[in-house]
Tab-separated table of C-alpha atoms and ligand atoms in Angstrom:
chain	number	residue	atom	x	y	z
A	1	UNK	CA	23.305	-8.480	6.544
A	2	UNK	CA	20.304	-7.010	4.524
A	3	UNK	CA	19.608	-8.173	0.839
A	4	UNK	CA	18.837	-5.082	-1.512
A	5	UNK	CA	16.130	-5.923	-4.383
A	6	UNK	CA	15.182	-2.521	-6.143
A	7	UNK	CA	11.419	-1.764	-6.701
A	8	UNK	CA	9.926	0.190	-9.374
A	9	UNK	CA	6.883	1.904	-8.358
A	10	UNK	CA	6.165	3.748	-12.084
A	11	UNK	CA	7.263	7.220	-13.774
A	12	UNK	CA	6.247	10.448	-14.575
A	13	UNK	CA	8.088	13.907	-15.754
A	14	UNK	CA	9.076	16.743	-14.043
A	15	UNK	CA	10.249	19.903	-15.851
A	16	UNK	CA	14.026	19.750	-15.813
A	17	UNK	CA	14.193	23.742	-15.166
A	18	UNK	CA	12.300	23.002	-11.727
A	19	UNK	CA	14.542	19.872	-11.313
A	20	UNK	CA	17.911	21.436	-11.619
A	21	UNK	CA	17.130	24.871	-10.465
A	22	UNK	CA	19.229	28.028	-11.334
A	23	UNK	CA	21.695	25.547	-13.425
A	24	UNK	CA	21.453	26.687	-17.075
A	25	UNK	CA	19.794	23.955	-19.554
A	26	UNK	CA	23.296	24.285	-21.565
A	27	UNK	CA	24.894	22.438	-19.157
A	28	UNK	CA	22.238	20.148	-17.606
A	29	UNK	CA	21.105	18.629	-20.506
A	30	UNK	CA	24.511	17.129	-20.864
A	31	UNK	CA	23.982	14.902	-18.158
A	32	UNK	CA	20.291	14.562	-18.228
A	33	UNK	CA	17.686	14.086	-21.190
A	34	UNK	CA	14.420	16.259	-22.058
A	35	UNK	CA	12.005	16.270	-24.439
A	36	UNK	CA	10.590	18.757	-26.915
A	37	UNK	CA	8.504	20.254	-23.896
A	38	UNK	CA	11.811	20.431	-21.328
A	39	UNK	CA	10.120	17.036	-19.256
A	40	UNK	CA	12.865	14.670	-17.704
A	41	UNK	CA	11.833	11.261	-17.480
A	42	UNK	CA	11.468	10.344	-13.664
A	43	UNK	CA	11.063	7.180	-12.364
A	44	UNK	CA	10.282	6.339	-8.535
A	45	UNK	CA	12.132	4.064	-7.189
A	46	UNK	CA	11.813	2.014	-3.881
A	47	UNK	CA	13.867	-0.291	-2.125
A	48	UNK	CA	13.006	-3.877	-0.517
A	49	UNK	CA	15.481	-4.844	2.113
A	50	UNK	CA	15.285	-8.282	3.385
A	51	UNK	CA	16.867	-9.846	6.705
A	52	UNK	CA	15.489	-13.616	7.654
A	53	UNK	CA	11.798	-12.756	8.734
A	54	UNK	CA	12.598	-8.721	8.510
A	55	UNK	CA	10.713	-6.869	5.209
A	56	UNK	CA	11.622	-3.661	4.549
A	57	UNK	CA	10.408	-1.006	2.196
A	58	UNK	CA	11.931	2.093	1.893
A	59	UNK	CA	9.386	4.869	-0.068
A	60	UNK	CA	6.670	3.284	-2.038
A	61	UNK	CA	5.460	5.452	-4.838
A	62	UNK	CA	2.562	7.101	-5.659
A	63	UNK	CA	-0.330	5.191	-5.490
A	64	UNK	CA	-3.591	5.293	-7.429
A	65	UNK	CA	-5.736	7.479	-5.035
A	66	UNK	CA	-5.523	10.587	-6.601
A	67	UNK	CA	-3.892	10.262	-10.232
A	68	UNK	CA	-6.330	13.562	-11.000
A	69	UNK	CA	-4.692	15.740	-8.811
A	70	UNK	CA	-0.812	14.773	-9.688
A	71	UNK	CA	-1.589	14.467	-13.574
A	72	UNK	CA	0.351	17.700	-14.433
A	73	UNK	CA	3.310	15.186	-13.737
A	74	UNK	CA	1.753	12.627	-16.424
A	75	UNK	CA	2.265	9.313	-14.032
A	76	UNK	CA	2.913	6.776	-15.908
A	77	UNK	CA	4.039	2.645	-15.983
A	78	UNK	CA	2.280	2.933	-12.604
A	79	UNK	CA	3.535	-0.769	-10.710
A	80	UNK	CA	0.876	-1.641	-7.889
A	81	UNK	CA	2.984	-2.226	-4.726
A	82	UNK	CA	1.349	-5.979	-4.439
A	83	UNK	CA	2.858	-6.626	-7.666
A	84	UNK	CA	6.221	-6.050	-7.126
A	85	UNK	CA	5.952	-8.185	-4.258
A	86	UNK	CA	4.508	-11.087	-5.446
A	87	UNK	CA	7.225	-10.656	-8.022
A	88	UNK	CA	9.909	-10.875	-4.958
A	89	UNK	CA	8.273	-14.072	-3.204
A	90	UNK	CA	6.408	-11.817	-1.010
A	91	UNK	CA	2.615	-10.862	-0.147
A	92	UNK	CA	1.517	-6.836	1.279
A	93	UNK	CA	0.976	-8.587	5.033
A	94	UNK	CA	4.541	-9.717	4.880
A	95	UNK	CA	6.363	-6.840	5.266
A	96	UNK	CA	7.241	-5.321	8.260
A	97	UNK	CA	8.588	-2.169	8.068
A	98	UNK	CA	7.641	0.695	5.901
A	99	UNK	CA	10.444	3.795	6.150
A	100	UNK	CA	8.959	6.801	4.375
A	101	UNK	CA	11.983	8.914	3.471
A	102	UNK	CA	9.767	12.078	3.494
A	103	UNK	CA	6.202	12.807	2.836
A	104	UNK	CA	5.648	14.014	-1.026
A	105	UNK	CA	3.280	11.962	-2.561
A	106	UNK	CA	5.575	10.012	-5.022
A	107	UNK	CA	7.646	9.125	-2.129
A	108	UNK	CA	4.169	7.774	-0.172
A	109	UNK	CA	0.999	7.591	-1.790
A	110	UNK	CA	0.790	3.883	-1.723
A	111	UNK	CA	1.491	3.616	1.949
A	112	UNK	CA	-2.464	3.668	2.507
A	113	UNK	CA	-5.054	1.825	-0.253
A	114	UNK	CA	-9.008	2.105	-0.767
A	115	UNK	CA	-10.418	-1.111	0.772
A	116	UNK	CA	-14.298	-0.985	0.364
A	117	UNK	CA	-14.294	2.519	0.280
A	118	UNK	CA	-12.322	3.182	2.968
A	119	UNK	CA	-8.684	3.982	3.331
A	120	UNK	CA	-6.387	1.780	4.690
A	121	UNK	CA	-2.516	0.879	5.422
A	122	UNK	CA	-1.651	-1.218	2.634
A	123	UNK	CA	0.473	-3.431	4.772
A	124	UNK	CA	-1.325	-4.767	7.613
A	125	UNK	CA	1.424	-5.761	9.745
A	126	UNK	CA	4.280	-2.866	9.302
A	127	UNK	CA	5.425	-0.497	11.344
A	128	UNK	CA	5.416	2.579	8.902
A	129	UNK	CA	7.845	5.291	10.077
A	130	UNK	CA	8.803	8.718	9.302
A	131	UNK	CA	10.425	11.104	11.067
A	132	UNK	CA	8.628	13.867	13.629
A	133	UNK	CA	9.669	17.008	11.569
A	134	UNK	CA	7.643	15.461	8.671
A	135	UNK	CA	4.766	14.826	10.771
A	136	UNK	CA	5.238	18.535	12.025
A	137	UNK	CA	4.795	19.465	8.320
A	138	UNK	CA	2.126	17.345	7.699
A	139	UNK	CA	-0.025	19.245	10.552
A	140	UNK	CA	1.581	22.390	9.562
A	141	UNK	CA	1.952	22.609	6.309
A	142	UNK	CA	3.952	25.266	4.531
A	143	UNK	CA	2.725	27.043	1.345
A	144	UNK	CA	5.798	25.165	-1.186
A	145	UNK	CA	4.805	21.880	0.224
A	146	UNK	CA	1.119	21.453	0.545
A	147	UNK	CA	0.339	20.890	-2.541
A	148	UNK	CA	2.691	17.716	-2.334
A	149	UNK	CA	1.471	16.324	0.383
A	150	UNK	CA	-1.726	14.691	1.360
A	151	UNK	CA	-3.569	13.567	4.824
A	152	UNK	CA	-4.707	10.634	3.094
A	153	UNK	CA	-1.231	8.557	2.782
A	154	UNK	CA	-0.581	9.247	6.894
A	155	UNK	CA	-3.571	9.791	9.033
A	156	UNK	CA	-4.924	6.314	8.631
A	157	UNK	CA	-1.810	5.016	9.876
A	158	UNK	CA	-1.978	6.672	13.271
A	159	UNK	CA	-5.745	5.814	13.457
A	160	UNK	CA	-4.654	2.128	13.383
A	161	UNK	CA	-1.598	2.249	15.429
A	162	UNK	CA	1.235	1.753	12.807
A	163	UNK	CA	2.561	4.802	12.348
A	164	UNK	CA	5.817	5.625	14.464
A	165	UNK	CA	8.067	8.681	14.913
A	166	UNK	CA	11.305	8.969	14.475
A	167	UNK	CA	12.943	12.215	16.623
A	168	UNK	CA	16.386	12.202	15.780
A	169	UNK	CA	19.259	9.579	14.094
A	170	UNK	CA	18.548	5.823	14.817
A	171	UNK	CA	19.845	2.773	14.670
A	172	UNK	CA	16.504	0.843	13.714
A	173	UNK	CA	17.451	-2.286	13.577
A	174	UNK	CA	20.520	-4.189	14.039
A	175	UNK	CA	21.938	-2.929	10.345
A	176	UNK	CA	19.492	-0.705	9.651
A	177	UNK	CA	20.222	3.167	10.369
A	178	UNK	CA	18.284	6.206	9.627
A	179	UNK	CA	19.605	10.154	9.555
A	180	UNK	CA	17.979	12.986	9.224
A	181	UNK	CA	18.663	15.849	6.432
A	182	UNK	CA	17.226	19.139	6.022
A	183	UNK	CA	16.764	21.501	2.584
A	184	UNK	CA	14.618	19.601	0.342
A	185	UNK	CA	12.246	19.016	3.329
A	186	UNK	CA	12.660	19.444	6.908
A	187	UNK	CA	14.028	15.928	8.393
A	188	UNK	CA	14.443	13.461	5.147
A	189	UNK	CA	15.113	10.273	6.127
A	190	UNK	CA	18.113	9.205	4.828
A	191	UNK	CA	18.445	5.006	4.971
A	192	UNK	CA	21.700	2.742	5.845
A	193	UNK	CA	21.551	-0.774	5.123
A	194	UNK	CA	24.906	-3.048	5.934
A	195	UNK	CA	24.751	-5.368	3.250
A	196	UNK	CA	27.551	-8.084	1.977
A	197	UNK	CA	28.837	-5.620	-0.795
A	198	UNK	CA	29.098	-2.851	1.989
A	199	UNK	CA	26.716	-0.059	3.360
A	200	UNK	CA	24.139	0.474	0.636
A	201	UNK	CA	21.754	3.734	1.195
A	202	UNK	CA	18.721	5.318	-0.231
A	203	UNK	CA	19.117	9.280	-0.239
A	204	UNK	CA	15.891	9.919	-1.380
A	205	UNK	CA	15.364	13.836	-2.687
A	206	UNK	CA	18.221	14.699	-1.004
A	207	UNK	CA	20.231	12.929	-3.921
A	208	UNK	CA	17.829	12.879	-6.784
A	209	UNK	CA	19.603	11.393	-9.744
A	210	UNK	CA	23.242	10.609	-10.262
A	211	UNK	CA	23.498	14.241	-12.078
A	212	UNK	CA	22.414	16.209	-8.854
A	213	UNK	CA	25.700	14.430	-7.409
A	214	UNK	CA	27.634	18.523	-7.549
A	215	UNK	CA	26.414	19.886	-4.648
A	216	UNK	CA	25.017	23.376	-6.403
A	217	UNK	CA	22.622	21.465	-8.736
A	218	UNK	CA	19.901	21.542	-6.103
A	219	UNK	CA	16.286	21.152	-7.343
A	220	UNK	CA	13.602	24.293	-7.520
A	221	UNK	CA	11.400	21.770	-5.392
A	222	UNK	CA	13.741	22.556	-2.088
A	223	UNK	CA	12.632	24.521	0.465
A	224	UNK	CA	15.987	25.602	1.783
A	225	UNK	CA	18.599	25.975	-1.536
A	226	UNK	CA	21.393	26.845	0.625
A	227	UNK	CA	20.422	23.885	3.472
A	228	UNK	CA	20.337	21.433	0.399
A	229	UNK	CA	24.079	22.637	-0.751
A	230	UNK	CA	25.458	21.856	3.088
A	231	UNK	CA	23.156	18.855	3.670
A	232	UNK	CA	24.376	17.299	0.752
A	233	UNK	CA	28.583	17.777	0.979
A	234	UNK	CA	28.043	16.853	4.671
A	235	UNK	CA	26.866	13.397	3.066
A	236	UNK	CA	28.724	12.956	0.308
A	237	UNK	CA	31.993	13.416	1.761
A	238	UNK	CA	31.057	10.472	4.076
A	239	UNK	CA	30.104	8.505	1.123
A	240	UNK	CA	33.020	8.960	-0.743
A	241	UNK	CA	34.891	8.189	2.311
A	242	UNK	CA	33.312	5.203	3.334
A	243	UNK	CA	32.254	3.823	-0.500
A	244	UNK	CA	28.586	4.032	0.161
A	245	UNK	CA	26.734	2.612	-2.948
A	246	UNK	CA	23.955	5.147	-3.292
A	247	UNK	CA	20.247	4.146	-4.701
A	248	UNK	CA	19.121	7.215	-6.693
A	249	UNK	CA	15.216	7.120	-6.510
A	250	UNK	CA	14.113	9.770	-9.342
A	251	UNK	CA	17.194	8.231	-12.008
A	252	UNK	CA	15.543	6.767	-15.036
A	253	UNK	CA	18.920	5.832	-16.563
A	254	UNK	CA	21.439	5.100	-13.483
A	255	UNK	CA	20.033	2.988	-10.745
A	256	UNK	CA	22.600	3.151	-7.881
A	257	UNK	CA	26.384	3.967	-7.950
A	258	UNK	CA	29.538	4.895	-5.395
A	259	UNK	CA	30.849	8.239	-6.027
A	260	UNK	CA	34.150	9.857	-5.755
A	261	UNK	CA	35.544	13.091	-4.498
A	262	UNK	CA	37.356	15.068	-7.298
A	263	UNK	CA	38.268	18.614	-5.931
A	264	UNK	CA	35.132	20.269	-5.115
A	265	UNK	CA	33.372	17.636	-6.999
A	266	UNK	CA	31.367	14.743	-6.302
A	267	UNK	CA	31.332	11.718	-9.240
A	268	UNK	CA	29.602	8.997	-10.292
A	269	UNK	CA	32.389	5.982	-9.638
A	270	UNK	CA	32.322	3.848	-13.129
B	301	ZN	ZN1	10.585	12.937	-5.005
Protein backbone atom coordinates (compact mmCIF):
# COMPACT_ATOMS: atom_id res chain seq x y z
CA UNK A 1 0.00 0.00 0.00
CA UNK A 2 1.43 3.45 -1.16
CA UNK A 3 1.27 6.57 1.21
CA UNK A 4 0.05 9.79 -0.75
CA UNK A 5 1.80 13.19 0.55
CA UNK A 6 0.81 16.06 -1.96
CA UNK A 7 3.64 18.39 -3.25
CA UNK A 8 3.36 21.87 -4.23
CA UNK A 9 5.71 22.81 -6.85
CA UNK A 10 4.46 26.82 -7.13
CA UNK A 11 1.68 28.77 -9.28
CA UNK A 12 1.13 30.80 -12.05
CA UNK A 13 -2.13 31.98 -14.23
CA UNK A 14 -3.48 30.89 -17.21
CA UNK A 15 -6.25 32.81 -19.02
CA UNK A 16 -9.47 31.10 -18.06
CA UNK A 17 -10.88 31.59 -21.82
CA UNK A 18 -7.84 29.26 -22.98
CA UNK A 19 -8.52 27.06 -19.87
CA UNK A 20 -12.13 26.29 -20.38
CA UNK A 21 -12.34 26.61 -24.07
CA UNK A 22 -15.61 27.33 -26.05
CA UNK A 23 -17.52 27.35 -22.45
CA UNK A 24 -18.91 30.90 -22.04
CA UNK A 25 -17.26 32.97 -18.98
CA UNK A 26 -21.08 33.27 -17.68
CA UNK A 27 -21.02 29.99 -16.66
CA UNK A 28 -17.36 29.18 -15.85
CA UNK A 29 -16.75 31.72 -13.58
CA UNK A 30 -19.29 30.13 -11.35
CA UNK A 31 -17.14 27.41 -10.59
CA UNK A 32 -13.81 28.98 -11.08
CA UNK A 33 -12.32 32.52 -10.04
CA UNK A 34 -10.55 35.29 -12.35
CA UNK A 35 -9.21 38.38 -11.93
CA UNK A 36 -9.69 41.81 -13.45
CA UNK A 37 -7.45 40.55 -16.47
CA UNK A 38 -9.57 36.97 -16.92
CA UNK A 39 -6.18 34.98 -15.13
CA UNK A 40 -7.21 31.79 -13.05
CA UNK A 41 -4.98 31.09 -10.34
CA UNK A 42 -3.10 27.73 -11.16
CA UNK A 43 -1.16 25.90 -8.97
CA UNK A 44 1.06 22.73 -9.95
CA UNK A 45 0.72 20.13 -8.06
CA UNK A 46 2.81 16.86 -7.65
CA UNK A 47 2.43 13.82 -5.86
CA UNK A 48 5.02 11.81 -3.52
CA UNK A 49 4.06 8.21 -3.18
CA UNK A 50 5.91 6.24 -0.69
CA UNK A 51 6.17 2.27 -0.29
CA UNK A 52 9.06 1.00 2.36
CA UNK A 53 12.32 1.92 0.34
CA UNK A 54 10.06 2.90 -2.97
CA UNK A 55 9.97 7.07 -3.70
CA UNK A 56 7.78 8.14 -6.08
CA UNK A 57 7.11 11.42 -7.75
CA UNK A 58 4.55 11.89 -10.03
CA UNK A 59 5.11 15.46 -12.27
CA UNK A 60 7.43 17.88 -10.67
CA UNK A 61 6.79 21.41 -11.73
CA UNK A 62 8.45 23.83 -13.51
CA UNK A 63 11.72 24.41 -12.53
CA UNK A 64 13.91 27.51 -12.57
CA UNK A 65 15.75 27.01 -15.95
CA UNK A 66 13.92 29.13 -18.03
CA UNK A 67 11.44 31.44 -15.90
CA UNK A 68 12.11 34.08 -19.06
CA UNK A 69 10.59 32.11 -21.52
CA UNK A 70 7.28 30.90 -19.44
CA UNK A 71 6.81 34.48 -17.77
CA UNK A 72 3.66 35.28 -19.85
CA UNK A 73 2.22 32.69 -17.24
CA UNK A 74 3.65 34.95 -14.23
CA UNK A 75 5.19 31.75 -12.15
CA UNK A 76 4.95 32.36 -9.00
CA UNK A 77 5.46 30.77 -5.05
CA UNK A 78 7.98 28.73 -7.07
CA UNK A 79 8.86 25.52 -4.27
CA UNK A 80 12.41 24.02 -5.23
CA UNK A 81 11.80 20.23 -5.52
CA UNK A 82 14.70 19.64 -2.68
CA UNK A 83 12.58 21.56 -0.46
CA UNK A 84 9.61 19.80 -0.44
CA UNK A 85 11.55 16.87 0.23
CA UNK A 86 13.49 17.69 2.97
CA UNK A 87 10.13 18.84 4.23
CA UNK A 88 8.86 14.99 3.79
CA UNK A 89 12.02 13.30 5.55
CA UNK A 90 13.53 12.87 2.24
CA UNK A 91 16.77 14.05 0.20
CA UNK A 92 16.71 14.43 -4.19
CA UNK A 93 19.03 10.96 -4.28
CA UNK A 94 16.29 9.23 -2.42
CA UNK A 95 13.77 8.92 -4.72
CA UNK A 96 13.41 6.40 -7.08
CA UNK A 97 11.02 6.86 -9.50
CA UNK A 98 10.09 9.93 -11.37
CA UNK A 99 6.59 9.38 -13.60
CA UNK A 100 6.21 12.38 -15.88
CA UNK A 101 2.51 12.44 -16.71
CA UNK A 102 3.29 14.27 -20.02
CA UNK A 103 5.92 16.59 -21.20
CA UNK A 104 4.71 20.47 -20.83
CA UNK A 105 7.03 22.24 -18.92
CA UNK A 106 4.95 22.80 -15.68
CA UNK A 107 4.41 19.17 -15.60
CA UNK A 108 8.57 18.63 -15.97
CA UNK A 109 10.88 21.34 -15.86
CA UNK A 110 12.44 20.33 -12.65
CA UNK A 111 13.11 16.81 -13.74
CA UNK A 112 16.73 18.07 -14.89
CA UNK A 113 18.77 21.03 -12.72
CA UNK A 114 21.95 23.27 -13.64
CA UNK A 115 24.86 21.66 -11.73
CA UNK A 116 28.07 23.73 -12.54
CA UNK A 117 26.75 24.79 -15.62
CA UNK A 118 25.65 21.82 -16.85
CA UNK A 119 22.30 20.15 -16.90
CA UNK A 120 21.54 17.37 -14.98
CA UNK A 121 18.73 14.81 -13.61
CA UNK A 122 17.85 16.23 -10.43
CA UNK A 123 17.50 12.86 -8.86
CA UNK A 124 20.47 10.83 -9.23
CA UNK A 125 19.13 7.53 -8.59
CA UNK A 126 15.43 7.48 -10.34
CA UNK A 127 14.22 5.91 -13.02
CA UNK A 128 12.31 8.86 -14.76
CA UNK A 129 9.58 7.56 -17.09
CA UNK A 130 7.23 8.77 -19.61
CA UNK A 131 5.51 7.23 -22.07
CA UNK A 132 6.89 6.60 -25.96
CA UNK A 133 4.17 8.79 -27.68
CA UNK A 134 5.57 11.71 -25.59
CA UNK A 135 8.99 10.99 -26.52
CA UNK A 136 7.62 10.75 -30.21
CA UNK A 137 6.47 14.38 -29.63
CA UNK A 138 9.38 15.47 -28.10
CA UNK A 139 11.48 14.50 -31.42
CA UNK A 140 8.60 15.53 -33.45
CA UNK A 141 7.15 18.22 -32.24
CA UNK A 142 3.85 19.62 -33.43
CA UNK A 143 3.25 23.38 -33.99
CA UNK A 144 0.44 23.68 -30.62
CA UNK A 145 2.96 21.98 -28.50
CA UNK A 146 6.44 23.19 -29.07
CA UNK A 147 6.33 26.01 -27.50
CA UNK A 148 5.51 23.92 -24.24
CA UNK A 149 7.96 21.73 -24.38
CA UNK A 150 11.67 21.82 -24.04
CA UNK A 151 14.80 19.35 -24.86
CA UNK A 152 16.32 20.50 -21.81
CA UNK A 153 13.94 18.67 -19.07
CA UNK A 154 14.45 15.06 -21.20
CA UNK A 155 17.55 14.68 -23.21
CA UNK A 156 19.88 14.64 -20.27
CA UNK A 157 18.04 11.85 -18.93
CA UNK A 158 18.67 9.49 -21.81
CA UNK A 159 22.33 10.72 -21.96
CA UNK A 160 22.71 9.28 -18.42
CA UNK A 161 20.66 6.23 -18.67
CA UNK A 162 17.52 7.11 -16.54
CA UNK A 163 15.10 7.78 -18.76
CA UNK A 164 12.64 4.79 -19.62
CA UNK A 165 9.70 4.28 -22.01
CA UNK A 166 6.63 3.33 -21.36
CA UNK A 167 4.70 1.69 -24.74
CA UNK A 168 1.43 0.92 -23.62
CA UNK A 169 -0.66 0.37 -19.97
CA UNK A 170 1.57 -0.99 -17.09
CA UNK A 171 1.51 -2.29 -14.04
CA UNK A 172 4.83 -0.56 -12.69
CA UNK A 173 5.10 -1.73 -9.65
CA UNK A 174 3.27 -4.00 -7.46
CA UNK A 175 0.38 -1.10 -6.77
CA UNK A 176 1.48 1.18 -9.00
CA UNK A 177 -0.35 1.34 -12.57
CA UNK A 178 -0.01 3.67 -15.39
CA UNK A 179 -2.64 4.27 -18.57
CA UNK A 180 -2.37 6.05 -21.31
CA UNK A 181 -4.91 8.95 -22.57
CA UNK A 182 -5.00 10.85 -25.64
CA UNK A 183 -6.57 14.66 -26.44
CA UNK A 184 -4.72 16.97 -24.33
CA UNK A 185 -1.48 15.28 -25.55
CA UNK A 186 -0.84 12.16 -27.29
CA UNK A 187 -0.26 9.31 -24.46
CA UNK A 188 -0.77 11.21 -20.87
CA UNK A 189 0.13 9.19 -18.29
CA UNK A 190 -2.51 8.69 -16.15
CA UNK A 191 -1.22 7.25 -12.41
CA UNK A 192 -2.94 4.45 -10.03
CA UNK A 193 -1.76 4.14 -6.65
CA UNK A 194 -3.59 1.35 -4.21
CA UNK A 195 -3.47 3.06 -1.10
CA UNK A 196 -5.32 2.17 2.45
CA UNK A 197 -8.24 4.68 1.67
CA UNK A 198 -8.59 2.96 -1.85
CA UNK A 199 -7.09 3.61 -5.42
CA UNK A 200 -5.92 7.21 -5.36
CA UNK A 201 -4.85 8.68 -9.01
CA UNK A 202 -3.25 11.67 -10.52
CA UNK A 203 -5.05 12.62 -13.94
CA UNK A 204 -2.84 15.17 -14.76
CA UNK A 205 -4.24 17.62 -17.83
CA UNK A 206 -6.50 15.18 -18.64
CA UNK A 207 -8.55 16.31 -15.44
CA UNK A 208 -7.36 19.79 -14.77
CA UNK A 209 -9.32 21.13 -11.86
CA UNK A 210 -12.37 19.77 -10.14
CA UNK A 211 -14.51 22.24 -12.57
CA UNK A 212 -13.25 20.50 -15.86
CA UNK A 213 -15.00 17.34 -14.13
CA UNK A 214 -18.23 17.77 -17.28
CA UNK A 215 -16.73 16.20 -19.93
CA UNK A 216 -17.36 19.29 -22.63
CA UNK A 217 -15.32 21.79 -20.52
CA UNK A 218 -12.13 20.74 -22.26
CA UNK A 219 -9.23 23.26 -22.22
CA UNK A 220 -8.10 25.46 -25.54
CA UNK A 221 -4.56 23.89 -24.65
CA UNK A 222 -5.83 20.27 -26.16
CA UNK A 223 -4.76 19.11 -29.19
CA UNK A 224 -7.66 16.83 -29.93
CA UNK A 225 -11.14 18.64 -28.33
CA UNK A 226 -13.20 15.82 -29.36
CA UNK A 227 -10.35 12.98 -28.10
CA UNK A 228 -10.37 14.96 -24.70
CA UNK A 229 -14.45 14.65 -24.47
CA UNK A 230 -14.12 10.55 -25.02
CA UNK A 231 -10.83 10.21 -23.11
CA UNK A 232 -12.26 11.74 -20.28
CA UNK A 233 -16.04 9.85 -19.85
CA UNK A 234 -14.03 6.67 -20.65
CA UNK A 235 -12.26 7.58 -17.20
CA UNK A 236 -14.61 9.01 -15.28
CA UNK A 237 -17.16 6.47 -15.54
CA UNK A 238 -14.51 4.07 -14.08
CA UNK A 239 -13.91 6.46 -11.35
CA UNK A 240 -17.23 6.92 -10.35
CA UNK A 241 -17.59 3.27 -10.48
CA UNK A 242 -14.79 2.24 -8.60
CA UNK A 243 -14.59 5.60 -6.06
CA UNK A 244 -11.26 6.68 -7.33
CA UNK A 245 -10.12 9.75 -5.23
CA UNK A 246 -8.74 11.96 -7.96
CA UNK A 247 -5.59 14.50 -7.33
CA UNK A 248 -6.38 17.56 -9.50
CA UNK A 249 -2.88 19.07 -10.36
CA UNK A 250 -3.80 22.72 -11.81
CA UNK A 251 -6.78 23.23 -8.68
CA UNK A 252 -5.78 26.12 -6.52
CA UNK A 253 -8.88 25.70 -4.32
CA UNK A 254 -9.81 21.76 -4.35
CA UNK A 255 -6.93 19.44 -3.90
CA UNK A 256 -8.31 15.92 -4.63
CA UNK A 257 -11.93 14.56 -4.48
CA UNK A 258 -14.20 11.27 -5.64
CA UNK A 259 -16.77 12.18 -8.05
CA UNK A 260 -20.16 10.97 -8.86
CA UNK A 261 -22.16 10.19 -11.93
CA UNK A 262 -25.37 12.36 -12.14
CA UNK A 263 -27.02 11.79 -15.64
CA UNK A 264 -24.63 12.92 -18.13
CA UNK A 265 -22.73 14.56 -15.43
CA UNK A 266 -19.70 14.02 -13.59
CA UNK A 267 -19.51 15.70 -9.73
CA UNK A 268 -17.34 16.58 -7.28
CA UNK A 269 -18.45 13.96 -4.25
CA UNK A 270 -18.74 16.38 -0.96
ZN1 LIG B 1 -0.48 21.43 -17.16
Amino acid sequence: MYKIEIIEAGNFYADGGAMFGAVPKRAWSRRYPSDENNLCLMTMRCVLATCGKRLILVDVGMGDKYLDKVKYYQPHNLVPIKDSLVKCGYSLSNITDVILTHLHFDHCGYSTSYADGHIVPTFPNAKYWISRRQWNTLENPNRLEKDSIFEEDIRPLLEHNQLHIIKEDSVLYDGVEVRLYDGHTAGQLVVYFDTDEGMVVFPGDLIPTSSHLSPDWISAYDINALVSVNEKVRFLQEAAKHKYKLIYCHDAYTISSKVRKSGDLFLVEK
